[in-house]
mmCIF file of C-alpha atoms in Angstrom:
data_model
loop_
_atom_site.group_PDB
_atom_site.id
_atom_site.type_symbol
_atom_site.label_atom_id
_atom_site.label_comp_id
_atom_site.label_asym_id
_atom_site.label_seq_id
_atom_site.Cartn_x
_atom_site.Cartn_y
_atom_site.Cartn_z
ATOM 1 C CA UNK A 744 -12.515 -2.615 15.986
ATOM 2 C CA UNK A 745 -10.293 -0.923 14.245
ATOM 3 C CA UNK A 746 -11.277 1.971 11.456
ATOM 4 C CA UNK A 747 -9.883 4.351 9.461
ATOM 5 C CA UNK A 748 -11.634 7.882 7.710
ATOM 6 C CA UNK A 749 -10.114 9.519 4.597
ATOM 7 C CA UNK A 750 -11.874 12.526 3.233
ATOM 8 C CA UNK A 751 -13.510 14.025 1.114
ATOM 9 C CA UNK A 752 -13.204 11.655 -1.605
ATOM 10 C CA UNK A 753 -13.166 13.161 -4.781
ATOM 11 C CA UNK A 754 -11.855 16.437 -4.799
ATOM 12 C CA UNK A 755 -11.336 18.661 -8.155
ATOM 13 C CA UNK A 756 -8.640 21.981 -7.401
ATOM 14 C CA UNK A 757 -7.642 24.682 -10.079
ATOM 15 C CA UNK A 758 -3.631 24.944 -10.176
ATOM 16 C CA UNK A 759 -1.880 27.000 -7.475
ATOM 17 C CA UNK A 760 -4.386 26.621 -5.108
ATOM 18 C CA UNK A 761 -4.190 25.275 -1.295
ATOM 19 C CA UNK A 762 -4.750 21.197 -0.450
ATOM 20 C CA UNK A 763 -5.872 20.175 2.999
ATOM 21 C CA UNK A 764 -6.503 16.415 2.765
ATOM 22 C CA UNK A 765 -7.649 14.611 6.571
ATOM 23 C CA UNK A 766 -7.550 11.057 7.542
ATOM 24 C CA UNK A 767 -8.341 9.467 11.333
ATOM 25 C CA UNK A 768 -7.932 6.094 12.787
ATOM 26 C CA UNK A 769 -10.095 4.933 15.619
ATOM 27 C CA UNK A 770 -9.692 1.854 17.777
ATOM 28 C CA UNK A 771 -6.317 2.086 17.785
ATOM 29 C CA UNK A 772 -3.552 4.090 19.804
ATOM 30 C CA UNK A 773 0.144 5.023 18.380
ATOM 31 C CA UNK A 774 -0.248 3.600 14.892
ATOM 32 C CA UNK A 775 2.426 4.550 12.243
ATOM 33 C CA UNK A 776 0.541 6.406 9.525
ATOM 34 C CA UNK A 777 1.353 6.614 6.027
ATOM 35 C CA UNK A 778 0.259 8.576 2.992
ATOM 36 C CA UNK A 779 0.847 7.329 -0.176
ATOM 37 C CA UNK A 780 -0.042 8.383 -3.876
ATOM 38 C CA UNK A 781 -1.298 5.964 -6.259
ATOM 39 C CA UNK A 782 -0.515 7.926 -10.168
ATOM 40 C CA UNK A 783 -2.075 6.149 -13.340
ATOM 41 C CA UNK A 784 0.413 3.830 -14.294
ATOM 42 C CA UNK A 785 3.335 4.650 -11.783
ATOM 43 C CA UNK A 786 1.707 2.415 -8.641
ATOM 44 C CA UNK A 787 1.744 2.985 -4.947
ATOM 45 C CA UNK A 788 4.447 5.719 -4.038
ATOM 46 C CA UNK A 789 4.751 6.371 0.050
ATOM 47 C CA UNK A 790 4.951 10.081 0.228
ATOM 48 C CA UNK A 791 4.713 10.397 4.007
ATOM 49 C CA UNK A 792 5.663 8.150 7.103
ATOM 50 C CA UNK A 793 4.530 9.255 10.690
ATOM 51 C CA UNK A 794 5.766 7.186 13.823
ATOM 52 C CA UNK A 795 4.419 10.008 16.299
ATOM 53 C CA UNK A 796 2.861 13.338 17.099
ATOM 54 C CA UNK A 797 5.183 15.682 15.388
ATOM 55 C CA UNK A 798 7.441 12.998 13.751
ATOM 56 C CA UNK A 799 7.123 13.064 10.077
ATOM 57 C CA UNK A 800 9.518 11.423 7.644
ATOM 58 C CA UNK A 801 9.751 12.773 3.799
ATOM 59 C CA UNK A 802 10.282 10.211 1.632
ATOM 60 C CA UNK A 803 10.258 11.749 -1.663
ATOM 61 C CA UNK A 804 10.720 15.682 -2.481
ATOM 62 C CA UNK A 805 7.862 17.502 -3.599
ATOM 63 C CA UNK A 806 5.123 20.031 -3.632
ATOM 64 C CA UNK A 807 2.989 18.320 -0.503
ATOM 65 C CA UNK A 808 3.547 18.766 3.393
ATOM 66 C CA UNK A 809 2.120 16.291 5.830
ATOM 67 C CA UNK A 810 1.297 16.780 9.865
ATOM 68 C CA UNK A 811 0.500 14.565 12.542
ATOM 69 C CA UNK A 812 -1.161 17.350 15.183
ATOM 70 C CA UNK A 813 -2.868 14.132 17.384
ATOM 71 C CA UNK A 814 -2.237 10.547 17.922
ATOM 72 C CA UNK A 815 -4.657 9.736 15.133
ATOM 73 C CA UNK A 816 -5.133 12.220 12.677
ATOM 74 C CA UNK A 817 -2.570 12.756 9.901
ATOM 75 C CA UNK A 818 -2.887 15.613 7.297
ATOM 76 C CA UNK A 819 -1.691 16.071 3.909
ATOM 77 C CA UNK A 820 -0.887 19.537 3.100
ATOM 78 C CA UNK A 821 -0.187 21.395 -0.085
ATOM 79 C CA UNK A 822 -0.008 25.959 -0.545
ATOM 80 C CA UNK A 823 -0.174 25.334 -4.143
ATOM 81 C CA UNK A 824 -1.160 22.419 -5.950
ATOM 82 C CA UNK A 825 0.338 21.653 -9.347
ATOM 83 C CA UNK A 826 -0.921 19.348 -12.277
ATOM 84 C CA UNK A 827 1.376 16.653 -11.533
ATOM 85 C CA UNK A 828 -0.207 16.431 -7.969
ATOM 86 C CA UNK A 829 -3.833 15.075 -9.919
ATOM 87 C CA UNK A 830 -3.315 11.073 -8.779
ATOM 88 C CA UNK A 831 -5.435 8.861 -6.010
ATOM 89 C CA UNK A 832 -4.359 9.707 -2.057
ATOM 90 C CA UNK A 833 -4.227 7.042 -0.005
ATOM 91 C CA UNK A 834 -3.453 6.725 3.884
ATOM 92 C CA UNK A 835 -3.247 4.305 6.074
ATOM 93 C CA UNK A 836 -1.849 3.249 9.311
ATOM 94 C CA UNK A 837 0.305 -0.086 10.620
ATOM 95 C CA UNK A 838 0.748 -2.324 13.077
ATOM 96 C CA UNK A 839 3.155 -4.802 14.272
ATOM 97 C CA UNK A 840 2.485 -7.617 16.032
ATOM 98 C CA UNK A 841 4.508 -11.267 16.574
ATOM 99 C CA UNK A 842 5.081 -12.145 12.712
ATOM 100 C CA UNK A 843 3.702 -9.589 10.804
ATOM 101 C CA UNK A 844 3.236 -5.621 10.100
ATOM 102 C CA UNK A 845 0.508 -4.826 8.349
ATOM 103 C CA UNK A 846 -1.136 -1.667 7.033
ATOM 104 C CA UNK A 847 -4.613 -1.120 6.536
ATOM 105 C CA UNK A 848 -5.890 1.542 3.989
ATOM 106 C CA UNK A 849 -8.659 4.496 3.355
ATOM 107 C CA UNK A 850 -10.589 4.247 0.720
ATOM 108 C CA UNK A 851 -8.720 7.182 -1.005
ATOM 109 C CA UNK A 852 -9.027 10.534 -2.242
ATOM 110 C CA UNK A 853 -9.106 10.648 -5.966
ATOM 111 C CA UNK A 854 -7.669 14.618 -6.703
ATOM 112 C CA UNK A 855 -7.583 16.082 -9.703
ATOM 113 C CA UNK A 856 -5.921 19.091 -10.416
ATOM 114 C CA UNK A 857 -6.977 21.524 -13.251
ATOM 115 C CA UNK B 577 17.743 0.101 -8.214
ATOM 116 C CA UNK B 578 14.246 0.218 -6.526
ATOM 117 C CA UNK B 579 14.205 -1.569 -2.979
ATOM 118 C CA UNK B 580 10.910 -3.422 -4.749
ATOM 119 C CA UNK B 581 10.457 -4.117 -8.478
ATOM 120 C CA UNK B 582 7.242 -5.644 -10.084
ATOM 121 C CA UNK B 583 5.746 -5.640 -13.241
ATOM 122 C CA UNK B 584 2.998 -3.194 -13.903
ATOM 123 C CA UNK B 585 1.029 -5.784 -16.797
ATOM 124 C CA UNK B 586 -1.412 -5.851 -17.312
ATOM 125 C CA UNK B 587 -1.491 -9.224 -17.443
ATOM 126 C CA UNK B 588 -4.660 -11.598 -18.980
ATOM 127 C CA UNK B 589 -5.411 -14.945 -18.536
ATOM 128 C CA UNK B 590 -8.778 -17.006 -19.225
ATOM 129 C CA UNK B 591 -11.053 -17.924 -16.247
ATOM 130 C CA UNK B 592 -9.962 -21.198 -14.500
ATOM 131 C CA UNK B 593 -5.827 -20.646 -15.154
ATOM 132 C CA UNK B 594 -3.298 -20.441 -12.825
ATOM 133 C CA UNK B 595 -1.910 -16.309 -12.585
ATOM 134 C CA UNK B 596 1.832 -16.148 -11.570
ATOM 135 C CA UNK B 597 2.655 -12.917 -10.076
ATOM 136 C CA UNK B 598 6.082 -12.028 -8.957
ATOM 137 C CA UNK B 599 8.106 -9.306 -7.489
ATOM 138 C CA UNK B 600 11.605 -9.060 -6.867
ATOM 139 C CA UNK B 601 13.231 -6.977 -3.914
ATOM 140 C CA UNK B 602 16.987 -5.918 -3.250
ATOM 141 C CA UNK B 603 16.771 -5.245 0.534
ATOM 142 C CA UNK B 604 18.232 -8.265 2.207
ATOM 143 C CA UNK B 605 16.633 -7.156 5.705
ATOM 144 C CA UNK B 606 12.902 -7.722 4.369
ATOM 145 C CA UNK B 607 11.380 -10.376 6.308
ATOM 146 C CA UNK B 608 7.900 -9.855 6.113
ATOM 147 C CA UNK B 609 6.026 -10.219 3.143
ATOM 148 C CA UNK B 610 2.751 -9.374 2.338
ATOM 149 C CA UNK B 611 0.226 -9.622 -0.855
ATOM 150 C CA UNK B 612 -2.471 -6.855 -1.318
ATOM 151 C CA UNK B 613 -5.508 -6.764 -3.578
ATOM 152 C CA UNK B 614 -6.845 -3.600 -4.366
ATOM 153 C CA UNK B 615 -10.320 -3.497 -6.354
ATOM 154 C CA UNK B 616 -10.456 -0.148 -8.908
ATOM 155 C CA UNK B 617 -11.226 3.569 -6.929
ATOM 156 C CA UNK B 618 -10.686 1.448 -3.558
ATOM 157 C CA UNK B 619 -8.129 1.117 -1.301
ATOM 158 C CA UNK B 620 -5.655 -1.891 -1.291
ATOM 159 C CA UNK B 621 -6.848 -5.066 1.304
ATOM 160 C CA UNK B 622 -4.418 -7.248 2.766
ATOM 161 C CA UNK B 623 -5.168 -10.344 1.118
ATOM 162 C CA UNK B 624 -1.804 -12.880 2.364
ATOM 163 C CA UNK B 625 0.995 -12.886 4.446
ATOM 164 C CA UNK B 626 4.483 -14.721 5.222
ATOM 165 C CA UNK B 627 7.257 -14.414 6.989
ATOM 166 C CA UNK B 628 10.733 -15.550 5.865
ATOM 167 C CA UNK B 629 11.132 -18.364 3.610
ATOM 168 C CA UNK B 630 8.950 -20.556 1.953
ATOM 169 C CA UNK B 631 5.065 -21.142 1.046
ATOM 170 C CA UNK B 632 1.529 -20.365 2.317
ATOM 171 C CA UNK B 633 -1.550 -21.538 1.144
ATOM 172 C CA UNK B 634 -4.784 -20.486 1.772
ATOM 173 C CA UNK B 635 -7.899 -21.412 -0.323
ATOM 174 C CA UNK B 636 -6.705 -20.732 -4.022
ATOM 175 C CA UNK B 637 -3.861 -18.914 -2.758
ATOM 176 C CA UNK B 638 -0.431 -20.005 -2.427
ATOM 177 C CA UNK B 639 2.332 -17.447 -1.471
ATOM 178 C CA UNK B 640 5.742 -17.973 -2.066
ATOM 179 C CA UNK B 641 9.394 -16.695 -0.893
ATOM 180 C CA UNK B 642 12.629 -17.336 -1.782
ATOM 181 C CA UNK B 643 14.918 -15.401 0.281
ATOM 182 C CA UNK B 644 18.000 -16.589 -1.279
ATOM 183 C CA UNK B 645 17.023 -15.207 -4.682
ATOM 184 C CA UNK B 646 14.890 -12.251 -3.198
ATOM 185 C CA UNK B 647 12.099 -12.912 -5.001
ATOM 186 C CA UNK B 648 8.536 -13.416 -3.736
ATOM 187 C CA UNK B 649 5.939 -15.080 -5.832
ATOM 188 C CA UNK B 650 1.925 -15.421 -5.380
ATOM 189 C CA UNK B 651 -0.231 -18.225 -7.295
ATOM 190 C CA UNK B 652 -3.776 -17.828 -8.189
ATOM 191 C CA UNK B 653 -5.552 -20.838 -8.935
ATOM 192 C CA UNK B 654 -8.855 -22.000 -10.518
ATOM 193 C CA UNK B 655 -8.978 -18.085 -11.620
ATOM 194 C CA UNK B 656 -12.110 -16.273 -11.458
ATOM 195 C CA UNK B 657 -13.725 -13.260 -12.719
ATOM 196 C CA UNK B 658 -13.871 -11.760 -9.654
ATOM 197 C CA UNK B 659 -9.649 -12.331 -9.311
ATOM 198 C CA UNK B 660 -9.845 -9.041 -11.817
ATOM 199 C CA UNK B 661 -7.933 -6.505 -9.951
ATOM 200 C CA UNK B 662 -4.684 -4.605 -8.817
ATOM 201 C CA UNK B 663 -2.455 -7.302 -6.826
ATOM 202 C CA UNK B 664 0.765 -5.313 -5.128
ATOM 203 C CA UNK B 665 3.293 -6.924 -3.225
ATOM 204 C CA UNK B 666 4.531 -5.378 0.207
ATOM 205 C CA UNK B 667 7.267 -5.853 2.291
ATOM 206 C CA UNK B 668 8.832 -4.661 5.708
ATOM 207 C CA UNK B 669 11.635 -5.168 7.810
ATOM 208 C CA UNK B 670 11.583 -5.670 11.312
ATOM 209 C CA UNK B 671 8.647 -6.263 14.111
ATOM 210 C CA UNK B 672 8.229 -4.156 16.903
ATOM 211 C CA UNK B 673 10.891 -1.683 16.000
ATOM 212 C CA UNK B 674 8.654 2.151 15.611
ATOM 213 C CA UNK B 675 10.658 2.255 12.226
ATOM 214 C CA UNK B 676 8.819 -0.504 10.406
ATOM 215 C CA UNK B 677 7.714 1.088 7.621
ATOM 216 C CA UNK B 678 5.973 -0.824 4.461
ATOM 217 C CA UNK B 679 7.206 -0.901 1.002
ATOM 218 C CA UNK B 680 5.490 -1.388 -1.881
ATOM 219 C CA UNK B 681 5.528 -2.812 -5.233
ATOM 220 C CA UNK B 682 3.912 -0.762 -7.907
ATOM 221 C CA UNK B 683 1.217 -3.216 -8.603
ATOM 222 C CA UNK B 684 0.244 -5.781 -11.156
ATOM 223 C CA UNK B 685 -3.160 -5.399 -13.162
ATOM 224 C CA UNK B 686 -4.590 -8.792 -13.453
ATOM 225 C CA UNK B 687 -7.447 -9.530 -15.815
ATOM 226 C CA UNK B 688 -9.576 -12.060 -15.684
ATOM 227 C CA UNK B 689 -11.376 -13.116 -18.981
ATOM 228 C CA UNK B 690 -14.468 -15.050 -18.965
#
């Protein structure tokens, strides 16, 4: 079956310093992966869309890099964090299959910046 | 205008009522439609799926989709404490394309009162 790892998951940074956020799927090959940031009253915003090794799509400017270095790992990157980067990090990867795409999530990395 | 709009709520309703909650989308190439539930510090779980127009049911669940109106619609019934949660709607456009990507609704917080 299929699983997916998202660590660590509470993290607490002081401003201005570096982010390094990891997430794995297993059972799977060639999934899309996603990373998304869930902000206190501002909902699920995709920040990162991966179809491949190498192949990353931005979809919203911003203080945060992501890389895909394997088939199923997926990193969310950041040289200096900023207060408005505190929120809950989710990732996940998709699927698609006869009648439906679906994504299935980490349990999240709450960050808070200070 | 956002490709998916719902209401943040929260929204309240006493135990054994029927919860309405909607989204409305402005991308006519959606097809697939898809209802998460995501319990607080966890990730989101799919919870219900459709594709094109029309309903699904399943247990207390109906899900609903009106194509012509772009508007998607899921119905809790017989409501229960344990409904209490974060209910986003999701949507994507096309199966077995690599560019599939999911979009999602900000959320709705749904409260449950006893």
């Amino acid at each position: 079956s299929q699983t997916i790892h998202q660590w660590p998951a509470t993290l607490v940074q002081p401003v201005g310093s570096p982010l390094s956020l990891e997430c794995t799927v297993e059972g799977t090959s060639n999934p899309n992966l996603y990373w998304y940031r869930q902000a206190a009253g501002r909902g699920l915003q995709l920040l990162f869309y991966s179809v491949g090794i190498g192949q990353i799509s931005s979809e919203v400017p911003q203080n945060l890099s992501a890389s895909r270095p394997q088939d199923r790992q997926f990193i969310l990157s950041s040289k200096k964090l900023l207060l408005s980067d505190s929120g809950f990090y989710l990732c996940a990867w998709s699927v698609s299959r006869v009648g439906i795409t679906e994504a299935f999530f980490g349990q999240g990395t709450r960050l808070t910046v200070v | 205008q956002k490709e998916v709009e719902q209401d943040p709520g929260p929204l309240s309703v006493p135990e054994g009522a029927i919860v309405s909650l909607n989204c409305t989308y402005s991308n006519s190439a959606f097809q697939y439609f898809m209802w998460y539930r995501q319990y607080s510090r966890k990730g989101p779980e799919l919870l219900m799926y459709t594709y094109s127009s029309g309903n699904k049911e399943d247990g207390r669940f109906t899900a609903q989709v009106d194509k012509s109106s772009k508007y998607i619609s899921l119905f809790i019934r017989d409501s229960q404490p344990s409904d209490s949660a974060t209910y986003l709607c999701a949507m994507s456009a096309r199966w077995g394309n690599r560019d599939d990507k999911i979009i999602f609704g900000k959320g709705t917080r749904l409260h449950i009162l006893p």
